[in-house]
Structure formats: C-alpha cells, structure tokens
Coordinates of N, CA and C in Angstrom, one line a residue:
M1 N -9.7 13.9 -11.4 CA -8.1 14.3 -11.1 C -8.2 14.5 -9.8
I2 N -6.8 14.1 -9.4 CA -6.7 14.0 -7.7 C -6.8 15.6 -7.3
E3 N -7.5 15.7 -6.2 CA -7.7 17.1 -5.6 C -6.7 17.2 -4.4
L4 N -6.6 16.1 -3.7 CA -6.1 16.2 -2.4 C -5.0 14.9 -2.2
A5 N -3.7 15.1 -1.7 CA -2.8 14.1 -1.5 C -2.6 14.3 0.0
A6 N -2.9 13.2 0.9 CA -2.7 13.1 2.0 C -1.7 12.0 2.5
F7 N -0.6 12.8 3.3 CA 0.5 12.0 3.4 C 0.7 11.7 4.9
D8 N 1.2 10.7 5.4 CA 1.7 10.4 6.8 C 2.8 11.1 6.9
M9 N 3.4 11.4 8.1 CA 4.6 12.2 8.5 C 5.7 11.2 8.6
A10 N 6.1 10.9 9.7 CA 7.2 10.1 9.9 C 7.4 8.6 9.3
G11 N 8.5 8.7 8.4 CA 8.5 7.4 7.6 C 7.9 7.5 6.3
T12 N 7.0 8.6 6.0 CA 6.9 8.9 4.7 C 7.1 10.0 4.0
T13 N 7.0 11.3 4.9 CA 7.6 12.6 4.3 C 8.7 12.8 5.0
I14 N 8.7 12.3 6.3 CA 10.1 13.1 7.1 C 10.9 11.7 7.6
D15 N 12.2 11.7 7.7 CA 13.1 10.8 8.1 C 13.5 11.2 9.4
D16 N 12.9 10.6 10.4 CA 13.3 10.6 11.9 C 14.2 9.9 12.5
H17 N 14.9 9.0 11.3 CA 15.8 8.2 12.1 C 15.4 7.1 12.7
G18 N 14.0 6.8 12.6 CA 13.5 5.8 13.3 C 13.5 6.1 14.8
Q19 N 13.5 7.2 15.2 CA 13.5 7.6 16.8 C 11.9 7.2 17.1
V20 N 10.8 7.4 16.5 CA 9.3 7.3 17.1 C 9.5 5.8 17.3
Y21 N 9.9 4.8 16.8 CA 10.1 3.3 17.2 C 10.8 3.2 18.3
L22 N 12.0 3.8 18.5 CA 12.8 3.6 19.6 C 12.1 4.2 20.8
A23 N 11.8 5.3 20.8 CA 10.8 6.2 21.9 C 9.7 5.3 22.3
L24 N 8.9 4.8 21.4 CA 7.8 3.9 21.7 C 7.9 2.7 22.5
R25 N 9.0 2.2 22.0 CA 9.4 0.8 22.7 C 10.0 1.3 24.1
D26 N 10.9 2.2 24.1 CA 11.5 2.5 25.3 C 10.4 2.9 26.4
A27 N 9.4 3.6 25.9 CA 8.3 4.0 27.0 C 7.6 2.8 27.4
V28 N 7.3 1.7 26.7 CA 6.5 0.5 27.2 C 7.4 -0.2 27.9
E29 N 8.7 -0.3 27.6 CA 9.5 -1.2 28.2 C 9.7 -0.8 29.6
E30 N 9.8 0.7 29.7 CA 10.0 1.1 31.1 C 8.7 0.9 32.1
L31 N 7.6 0.6 31.4 CA 6.4 0.0 32.3 C 6.6 -1.4 32.9
G32 N 7.7 -2.1 32.1 CA 7.9 -3.4 32.6 C 7.3 -4.5 31.8
A33 N 7.0 -4.2 30.5 CA 6.4 -5.1 29.3 C 7.5 -5.0 28.2
P34 N 8.1 -6.1 27.9 CA 8.9 -6.2 26.7 C 8.2 -6.0 25.3
V35 N 8.9 -5.4 24.4 CA 8.2 -5.2 23.3 C 8.8 -5.9 22.0
A36 N 8.1 -6.9 21.4 CA 8.6 -7.7 20.2 C 8.9 -6.8 19.2
E37 N 9.7 -7.0 18.0 CA 10.0 -6.1 17.0 C 8.5 -6.1 15.8
A38 N 8.2 -7.3 16.0 CA 6.9 -7.5 14.9 C 5.7 -6.8 15.7
D39 N 5.7 -6.8 16.9 CA 4.2 -6.1 17.6 C 4.7 -4.4 17.5
L40 N 5.9 -4.1 17.4 CA 6.1 -2.7 17.4 C 5.8 -2.1 15.9
Q41 N 6.3 -3.0 15.0 CA 5.9 -2.6 13.7 C 4.1 -2.5 13.4
H42 N 3.7 -3.5 13.8 CA 2.1 -3.8 13.8 C 1.4 -2.5 14.4
W43 N 1.9 -1.9 15.4 CA 1.1 -0.8 16.2 C 1.7 0.7 15.7
M44 N 2.7 0.6 14.6 CA 3.3 1.8 14.2 C 2.1 2.5 13.3
G45 N 1.9 3.8 13.5 CA 1.2 4.5 12.6 C -0.3 4.9 13.3
V46 N -0.4 4.1 14.4 CA -1.5 4.1 15.4 C -1.5 5.3 16.3
D47 N -2.3 5.8 16.8 CA -2.2 6.8 17.9 C -1.5 6.2 18.9
K48 N -0.5 7.1 19.5 CA 0.6 6.5 20.3 C -0.1 5.9 21.8
V49 N -1.2 6.8 22.2 CA -2.0 6.1 23.3 C -2.4 4.8 23.2
T50 N -2.8 4.7 22.2 CA -3.7 3.1 21.6 C -2.2 2.2 21.7
A51 N -1.4 2.6 21.0 CA -0.3 1.7 20.6 C 0.5 1.5 21.8
I52 N 0.6 2.3 22.9 CA 1.3 2.0 24.0 C 0.8 1.0 25.0
A53 N -0.6 1.2 24.8 CA -1.9 0.2 25.8 C -1.7 -1.1 25.0
A54 N -1.7 -1.3 23.9 CA -1.7 -2.5 23.2 C -0.4 -3.0 23.4
L55 N 0.6 -2.3 23.2 CA 2.0 -3.0 23.5 C 2.4 -3.5 24.8
A56 N 1.7 -2.8 25.7 CA 1.9 -3.4 27.0 C 1.1 -4.7 27.3
R57 N 0.0 -4.6 26.9 CA -0.8 -5.9 27.0 C -0.2 -7.1 26.2
L58 N 0.4 -7.0 24.9 CA 1.2 -7.9 24.3 C 2.3 -8.4 25.0
G59 N 3.2 -7.3 25.9 CA 4.2 -7.7 26.9 C 3.9 -8.4 28.1
G60 N 2.4 -8.7 28.2 CA 2.1 -9.3 29.4 C 1.7 -8.5 30.7
L61 N 1.4 -7.1 30.2 CA 1.0 -6.2 31.6 C -0.4 -5.7 31.3
E62 N -1.3 -5.4 32.1 CA -2.6 -4.9 31.9 C -2.3 -3.7 32.7
P63 N -2.0 -2.6 31.8 CA -1.6 -1.2 32.2 C -2.9 -0.4 32.7
S64 N -3.0 0.4 33.6 CA -4.0 1.1 34.3 C -4.2 2.3 33.2
P65 N -5.1 3.1 33.5 CA -5.2 4.2 32.5 C -3.9 5.2 32.8
D66 N -3.8 5.4 34.1 CA -3.0 6.2 34.6 C -1.3 5.9 34.3
Q67 N -1.0 4.3 34.3 CA 0.3 4.0 33.5 C 0.3 4.3 32.0
V68 N -0.9 4.3 31.3 CA -1.0 4.4 30.0 C -0.4 6.0 29.8
A69 N -1.1 6.8 30.4 CA -0.9 8.2 30.4 C 0.4 8.5 30.9
G70 N 1.0 8.0 31.6 CA 2.3 8.2 32.3 C 3.4 7.9 31.1
A71 N 3.3 6.7 30.7 CA 4.1 6.0 29.5 C 4.2 6.9 28.3
F72 N 2.7 7.6 27.9 CA 2.8 8.5 26.7 C 3.6 9.8 27.1
E73 N 3.5 10.5 28.3 CA 4.3 11.4 28.5 C 5.7 10.9 28.5
R74 N 6.2 10.0 28.8 CA 7.4 9.4 28.8 C 8.0 9.4 27.4
F75 N 7.0 8.6 26.4 CA 7.2 8.6 25.0 C 7.6 10.2 24.5
R76 N 6.7 10.8 24.9 CA 6.9 12.5 24.3 C 8.1 13.0 24.6
A77 N 8.5 12.7 26.1 CA 9.8 13.3 26.5 C 11.1 12.7 25.8
I78 N 11.2 11.0 25.7 CA 12.3 10.5 25.0 C 12.3 11.0 23.7
L79 N 11.1 11.0 22.8 CA 11.3 11.5 21.5 C 11.8 12.7 21.2
A80 N 11.4 13.8 22.1 CA 12.0 15.1 22.2 C 13.5 15.2 22.4
E81 N 13.9 14.1 23.2 CA 15.5 14.3 23.6 C 16.3 13.5 22.3
R82 N 15.7 12.7 21.9 CA 16.3 11.9 20.6 C 16.0 13.0 19.5
Y83 N 15.0 13.5 19.2 CA 15.0 14.4 18.0 C 16.1 15.5 18.2
A84 N 16.1 16.2 19.5 CA 17.3 17.1 19.7 C 18.6 16.7 19.5
A85 N 18.9 15.2 19.7 CA 20.1 14.8 19.6 C 20.5 14.6 18.1
Q86 N 19.4 14.0 17.3 CA 19.4 13.7 16.0 C 18.2 14.1 15.1
P87 N 18.3 15.5 14.8 CA 17.1 16.1 14.1 C 16.4 15.7 13.1
P88 N 15.1 15.3 12.9 CA 14.5 14.9 11.7 C 14.7 15.7 10.6
V89 N 14.9 15.0 9.3 CA 14.9 15.7 8.2 C 13.8 15.2 7.1
A90 N 13.5 16.4 6.0 CA 12.6 15.8 5.0 C 13.4 14.7 4.2
L91 N 12.4 13.7 3.7 CA 12.9 12.5 2.9 C 13.4 13.0 1.5
S92 N 14.3 12.4 1.0 CA 14.6 12.8 -0.2 C 13.6 13.0 -1.4
G93 N 13.7 14.3 -1.8 CA 12.6 14.3 -3.0 C 11.1 14.9 -2.7
V94 N 10.8 14.9 -1.2 CA 9.4 15.1 -0.7 C 9.2 16.4 -1.0
E95 N 10.0 17.2 -0.4 CA 9.6 18.8 -0.6 C 9.2 19.2 -2.1
D96 N 10.4 18.4 -2.9 CA 9.9 19.0 -4.2 C 8.7 18.4 -4.7
A97 N 8.3 17.2 -4.1 CA 6.9 16.7 -5.0 C 5.9 17.3 -4.4
I98 N 5.8 17.7 -2.8 CA 5.0 18.6 -2.5 C 4.6 19.8 -3.1
S99 N 5.8 20.5 -3.6 CA 5.7 21.7 -4.4 C 4.9 21.6 -5.7
V100 N 5.5 20.4 -6.3 CA 5.1 20.2 -7.6 C 3.4 20.0 -7.7
L101 N 3.0 19.0 -6.6 CA 1.5 18.9 -6.4 C 0.6 20.2 -6.2
R102 N 1.0 20.9 -5.4 CA 0.6 22.2 -5.0 C 0.7 23.2 -6.2
G103 N 1.6 22.9 -6.9 CA 1.6 23.8 -8.2 C 0.7 23.5 -9.4
R104 N 0.3 22.3 -9.2 CA -0.8 22.0 -10.1 C -2.3 22.1 -9.6
G105 N -2.4 22.7 -8.3 CA -3.7 23.2 -7.7 C -4.1 21.6 -7.0
I106 N -3.2 20.7 -6.7 CA -3.5 19.7 -5.8 C -3.1 20.1 -4.3
K107 N -4.4 20.0 -3.3 CA -4.1 20.3 -1.9 C -3.0 19.2 -1.4
V108 N -2.4 19.6 -0.3 CA -1.4 18.3 0.2 C -1.7 18.7 1.6
A109 N -2.1 17.4 2.3 CA -2.4 17.8 3.8 C -1.3 16.3 4.3
L110 N -1.1 16.7 5.5 CA 0.0 15.7 6.5 C -1.0 15.0 7.5
T111 N -1.0 14.0 7.6 CA -1.9 13.2 8.7 C -0.8 12.5 9.4
T112 N -1.1 12.2 11.0 CA -0.2 11.5 11.7 C -0.7 10.8 12.8
G113 N 0.1 10.0 13.4 CA -0.4 9.2 14.7 C 0.3 10.0 15.8
F114 N 0.9 11.3 15.8 CA 1.2 12.0 16.8 C 0.0 13.1 17.1
D115 N 0.2 13.4 18.3 CA -1.0 14.5 18.8 C -0.3 15.9 18.5
D116 N -1.0 17.0 18.7 CA -0.7 18.3 18.5 C 0.8 18.8 19.1
G117 N 1.0 18.1 20.4 CA 2.3 18.5 20.9 C 3.5 17.9 20.4
V118 N 3.2 17.0 19.7 CA 4.3 16.2 19.0 C 4.7 16.8 17.6
A119 N 3.4 16.7 16.8 CA 3.4 17.1 15.4 C 4.0 18.4 15.0
Y120 N 3.2 19.3 15.6 CA 3.7 20.9 15.4 C 5.1 21.3 15.7
P121 N 5.6 21.0 16.7 CA 7.0 21.2 16.9 C 8.0 20.3 15.9
L122 N 7.7 19.3 15.4 CA 8.3 18.5 14.6 C 8.2 19.3 13.3
L123 N 7.2 19.7 12.8 CA 7.1 20.5 11.6 C 7.9 21.9 11.6
A124 N 7.8 22.4 12.9 CA 8.6 23.8 12.9 C 9.9 23.5 13.0
S125 N 10.5 22.3 13.6 CA 12.0 21.9 13.3 C 12.5 21.9 11.9
L126 N 11.3 21.4 11.1 CA 12.0 21.4 9.5 C 11.8 22.7 8.8
G127 N 11.1 23.8 9.5 CA 10.7 24.9 8.8 C 9.5 24.7 8.0
W128 N 8.6 23.9 8.1 CA 7.6 23.6 7.4 C 6.4 24.5 8.0
S129 N 5.7 25.1 7.2 CA 4.6 25.8 7.6 C 3.3 25.6 7.0
V130 N 2.1 25.7 7.7 CA 0.9 25.1 7.0 C -0.2 26.2 6.8
G131 N -0.7 26.2 5.8 CA -1.7 27.2 5.2 C -1.7 27.1 3.7
A132 N -2.7 28.0 3.2 CA -3.3 27.7 1.8 C -2.4 28.5 0.7
G133 N -1.9 29.5 1.3 CA -0.7 30.1 0.1 C 0.4 29.5 -0.3
P134 N 0.9 30.0 -1.5 CA 2.1 29.2 -1.9 C 3.4 29.3 -0.9
E135 N 3.4 30.4 -0.1 CA 4.5 30.6 0.8 C 4.5 29.5 2.0
H136 N 3.4 28.7 2.2 CA 3.3 27.6 2.9 C 3.9 26.2 2.5
T137 N 4.2 25.3 3.2 CA 4.8 24.1 2.9 C 3.8 23.1 2.4
V138 N 2.6 23.1 3.4 CA 1.5 22.3 2.9 C 0.1 22.8 3.4
D139 N -0.9 22.4 2.7 CA -2.2 23.3 3.1 C -3.0 22.9 4.4
A140 N -2.8 21.4 5.0 CA -3.3 21.2 6.1 C -2.5 20.2 7.0
V141 N -2.8 20.0 8.2 CA -2.3 19.1 8.9 C -3.3 18.6 9.8
V142 N -3.3 16.9 10.0 CA -4.5 16.4 10.8 C -3.8 15.5 11.9
T143 N -3.8 15.8 13.0 CA -3.2 14.9 14.2 C -4.2 14.1 14.9
T144 N -3.8 13.5 15.8 CA -4.8 12.6 16.5 C -5.6 13.3 17.5
S145 N -5.6 14.7 17.9 CA -5.8 15.6 18.6 C -7.1 16.2 18.0
E146 N -7.4 15.8 16.9 CA -8.6 16.3 16.3 C -9.5 15.3 16.0
V147 N -9.4 14.0 16.0 CA -10.3 13.0 15.7 C -10.6 11.9 16.8
A148 N -12.1 11.2 16.7 CA -12.2 10.4 17.7 C -11.6 9.2 17.7
A149 N -10.7 8.7 16.7 CA -9.8 7.7 16.7 C -9.0 7.8 15.4
G150 N -7.8 7.3 15.7 CA -6.7 7.4 14.7 C -6.8 6.2 13.8
R151 N -5.6 6.0 13.1 CA -5.6 4.9 12.1 C -5.8 3.4 12.7
P152 N -6.4 2.4 12.0 CA -6.8 2.5 10.6 C -8.1 3.0 10.5
A153 N -8.9 3.9 11.3 CA -10.1 4.5 11.0 C -9.8 5.6 10.3
P154 N -10.7 6.0 9.2 CA -10.6 6.8 8.2 C -10.5 8.5 8.4
Y155 N -10.9 8.6 9.6 CA -11.4 9.9 10.1 C -10.2 11.1 9.8
M156 N -9.1 10.8 10.0 CA -7.7 11.9 9.9 C -7.9 12.1 8.3
I157 N -8.1 11.2 7.3 CA -8.4 11.7 6.1 C -9.7 12.6 5.6
H158 N -10.6 12.0 6.3 CA -11.9 12.9 6.1 C -11.8 14.1 6.7
R159 N -11.0 14.5 7.9 CA -10.9 15.7 8.2 C -9.8 16.4 7.6
A160 N -9.0 15.8 7.0 CA -8.2 16.5 5.9 C -9.0 17.1 4.6
M161 N -9.9 16.3 4.3 CA -10.8 16.8 3.3 C -11.6 18.0 3.7
E162 N -12.2 17.9 4.8 CA -12.9 18.9 5.4 C -12.1 20.2 5.6
K163 N -10.9 20.2 5.9 CA -9.9 21.1 6.1 C -9.6 22.0 4.5
T164 N -9.5 21.0 3.6 CA -9.0 21.6 2.5 C -10.1 21.8 1.4
G165 N -11.5 21.7 1.8 CA -12.5 21.7 1.1 C -12.7 20.7 -0.1
V166 N -12.2 19.5 0.0 CA -12.4 18.8 -1.0 C -13.7 17.6 -0.4
A167 N -14.6 17.5 -1.5 CA -15.9 17.0 -1.1 C -15.9 15.2 -1.6
N168 N -15.1 15.1 -2.7 CA -15.2 13.7 -3.4 C -14.0 12.8 -3.0
V169 N -14.3 11.9 -2.1 CA -13.1 10.9 -1.8 C -12.5 10.2 -2.8
R170 N -13.1 10.1 -3.8 CA -12.5 9.3 -4.9 C -11.5 10.1 -5.8
S171 N -11.4 11.5 -5.3 CA -10.4 12.4 -5.9 C -9.3 12.7 -4.7
V172 N -9.0 11.6 -3.7 CA -8.2 11.9 -2.7 C -7.2 10.7 -2.7
L173 N -5.8 11.0 -2.8 CA -4.8 10.1 -2.9 C -4.3 10.3 -1.3
A174 N -4.2 9.0 -0.7 CA -3.5 8.8 0.6 C -2.3 7.9 0.8
A175 N -1.2 8.5 1.2 CA 0.0 7.6 1.1 C 0.7 7.4 2.6
G176 N 1.2 6.4 2.9 CA 1.8 6.0 4.0 C 2.8 4.9 4.0
D177 N 3.6 4.9 5.3 CA 4.8 3.8 5.0 C 4.4 2.4 6.0
T178 N 3.2 2.4 6.5 CA 2.8 1.4 7.5 C 1.3 0.8 7.0
V179 N 1.2 -0.6 7.4 CA -0.1 -0.9 7.2 C -1.3 -0.5 7.6
V180 N -1.3 0.3 8.7 CA -2.5 1.0 9.2 C -2.6 2.3 8.2
D181 N -1.7 2.6 7.7 CA -1.8 3.8 6.8 C -2.6 3.6 5.5
I182 N -2.4 2.4 4.9 CA -3.0 1.9 3.6 C -4.6 1.5 4.1
Q183 N -4.5 0.7 5.4 CA -5.9 0.3 5.8 C -6.8 1.6 5.8
A184 N -6.2 2.7 6.4 CA -7.0 4.0 6.6 C -7.6 4.6 5.3
A185 N -6.6 4.6 4.5 CA -6.9 5.2 3.0 C -8.0 4.2 2.5
T186 N -7.9 3.0 2.5 CA -8.8 1.8 2.0 C -10.1 2.3 2.6
N187 N -10.2 2.3 4.1 CA -11.5 2.6 4.8 C -12.0 3.8 4.4
A188 N -11.3 4.8 4.0 CA -11.6 6.1 3.6 C -12.5 6.2 2.5
G189 N -12.2 5.3 1.6 CA -12.5 5.2 0.1 C -11.5 5.9 -0.7
A190 N -10.4 6.2 -0.2 CA -9.3 7.0 -1.1 C -8.5 5.8 -1.8
I191 N -7.7 6.8 -2.9 CA -6.6 5.6 -3.6 C -5.5 5.4 -2.3
S192 N -5.5 4.2 -2.3 CA -4.5 3.9 -1.1 C -3.1 3.7 -1.6
V193 N -2.2 4.3 -1.2 CA -0.8 4.3 -1.6 C 0.0 3.8 -0.4
G194 N 0.8 2.7 -0.7 CA 2.0 2.3 0.4 C 3.4 3.0 -0.5
V195 N 4.1 3.3 0.5 CA 5.7 3.8 0.5 C 6.7 3.1 0.9
L196 N 7.6 3.0 0.4 CA 8.8 1.8 0.8 C 9.9 2.6 1.7
T197 N 9.5 3.7 2.2 CA 10.6 4.8 2.9 C 10.5 4.5 4.4
G198 N 9.8 3.6 4.8 CA 9.6 3.1 6.3 C 10.4 1.8 6.5
K199 N 9.7 1.0 7.4 CA 10.4 -0.2 7.6 C 9.7 -1.5 7.0
L200 N 8.7 -1.4 6.2 CA 8.1 -2.6 5.4 C 8.9 -2.6 4.1
G201 N 8.8 -3.9 3.7 CA 9.3 -4.0 2.3 C 8.1 -4.3 1.3
R202 N 8.3 -4.3 0.2 CA 7.1 -4.3 -0.9 C 6.5 -5.8 -0.8
A203 N 7.0 -6.8 -0.5 CA 6.2 -8.2 -0.2 C 5.3 -7.9 1.0
E204 N 5.9 -7.3 2.2 CA 5.0 -7.0 3.3 C 3.9 -6.0 3.1
M205 N 4.0 -4.8 2.4 CA 3.0 -4.0 2.1 C 1.9 -4.6 1.0
A206 N 2.5 -5.3 0.0 CA 1.5 -5.9 -0.9 C 0.6 -7.1 -0.3
G207 N 1.0 -7.6 0.8 CA -0.2 -8.3 1.4 C -1.3 -7.8 2.0
H208 N -1.7 -6.6 1.9 CA -3.0 -5.7 2.4 C -3.4 -4.9 1.4
P209 N -4.6 -4.8 1.2 CA -5.3 -4.2 0.3 C -4.8 -2.8 -0.2
H210 N -4.5 -2.5 -1.3 CA -4.0 -0.9 -1.8 C -4.2 -1.0 -3.2
H211 N -4.1 0.1 -3.7 CA -4.1 0.4 -5.0 C -2.8 0.5 -5.7
H212 N -1.6 1.1 -5.0 CA -0.4 1.3 -5.6 C 0.9 1.5 -4.6
I213 N 2.0 0.6 -4.8 CA 2.8 0.8 -4.0 C 4.3 1.4 -4.5
L214 N 4.6 2.5 -4.1 CA 5.7 3.3 -4.4 C 6.8 3.4 -3.9
D215 N 8.0 3.6 -4.5 CA 9.1 3.7 -3.6 C 9.3 5.0 -2.7
S216 N 8.6 5.9 -3.0 CA 8.8 7.1 -2.1 C 7.6 8.1 -2.5
V217 N 7.2 9.1 -1.6 CA 6.2 10.1 -2.0 C 6.8 11.0 -3.0
A218 N 8.3 11.0 -3.3 CA 8.7 11.6 -4.4 C 8.0 11.3 -5.8
D219 N 7.5 9.9 -6.0 CA 7.1 9.5 -7.1 C 5.5 9.5 -7.1
V220 N 5.1 10.2 -6.3 CA 3.4 10.8 -6.1 C 3.0 11.5 -7.3
P221 N 3.9 12.7 -7.7 CA 3.5 13.6 -8.8 C 3.3 12.7 -10.2
G222 N 4.1 11.8 -10.5 CA 3.9 11.0 -11.8 C 2.9 9.9 -11.6
L223 N 2.4 9.6 -10.3 CA 1.0 8.6 -10.5 C -0.2 9.5 -10.5
A224 N 0.0 10.8 -9.8 CA -1.2 11.7 -9.7 C -1.6 11.9 -11.3
E225 N -0.7 12.4 -12.2 CA -1.0 12.5 -13.3 C -1.8 11.5 -14.0
T226 N -1.7 10.5 -13.9 CA -2.6 9.3 -14.4 C -3.9 9.1 -13.8
Q227 N -4.3 9.4 -12.4 CA -5.3 9.2 -11.8 C -6.8 9.9 -12.2
R228 N -7.7 9.3 -12.4 CA -9.0 10.2 -12.7 C -9.9 9.7 -11.4
A229 N -10.7 10.8 -11.1 CA -11.7 10.5 -10.0 C -13.0 9.9 -10.6

C-alpha cells in the first residue's frame, strides 16, 4: 500500500496564479536575457538558482555567480510583491484530498523548487502547518535548502521519506505538474504521477516516463486505493 504521498507545491497543490513563472521570467529578463516561453516551461520545477542561470544562458548571457545570486534575490522580491497583490490559494479539492490520505494513515509531504525563504512564508499565508499530528496540514516539507540538488534529482523525495520514516520507495507516490516532477519521481523509484493543474496538457505530460496522469491531486485518494507496494 501507499505509505507516503509527496506533492509539489505551486501548480500542484497551490494555485499561485502563475506568479512564480512571471517572477522567474522578470528576474532573468532584468539581467538582459530574453526568456522564451518554451524555455521557461522547461525549467519550471527546478531549483530557482539553477533555473535562472540556465535561462540566462539560453537568452544569450553568460551570467557570473554574483549576477545569478542577485537575480535570485530579485526573483524572491518580485514573487513576494506578486503574492501580496494576489495571494495564492489551495487548488480545488487538494485540502480534502490531503485530509483523506492522512486519515488513512498515509503520510503527506510537500516538495518544492523553492528554498526555505519562499516555501515557508507561502505555506503560512495559506494557514498550512507542518507536523505529525492531525492538527497539522501535512507531515513534512522538503525545499531545495535541504538537498544537494533539486529536481529532476530524486533527493527531495528521498528526504521526504527520511522525514516521515518511510523506507520502501515502492510505497511512495510522487505527483507534480511539470516534467521535472515526474522525472524526479521516476529517478527516485516512486510511483510517478503527473497532474494537469499546471501549464502542461495531457499530451505534453504523456511524452515522458510516468505511471499515471490525473486531472488533479484531488484524484489521488482514489488512485492510492488501487496501489500495492
């Protein structure tokens, strides 16, 4: 049976109105590098320092480490401004789905391409808390601040297993709305689930190795009932 469900944040469990895309694009373009929509989509879900450096290079700029660091700080500032103007909300059905899963004894963790400084204030703005008891929203959160490399590396999923005491990767379901989400799940050895609440359509998601494609995380409880480790 499934022991752990690991979900991405923005676009998967949280509707941030696409603000992370816009903030990332603006931060890179402030460096003087144009950002193509296809490139932006390709690098979503990756840790944002890596994404900024890659997008700048794709835009014809070879950024220095200081430039990348400065652009990352601008990304954080722009995102905070956008979130203040249009606060993120939970995607429809997600909170109920998390509650159902945890009620069945399935641990729920959030993984994200954000660092601690972005992820935890975002969760606080939603009123979501982290801990093992039923009074909390999720059991664990893993950010890029905790791992050697973000997606598509499997480390955040494995770190979520460590935090929740789950040892068998075959009992882990990992879901996200980007290609790197399902790649990370595949690399981790988990059940890889794509969800269609982000920018990608079913055909785009289906072009990459995966186990399931669902309309939303709201559909995960039904899927989890059918899974066997």
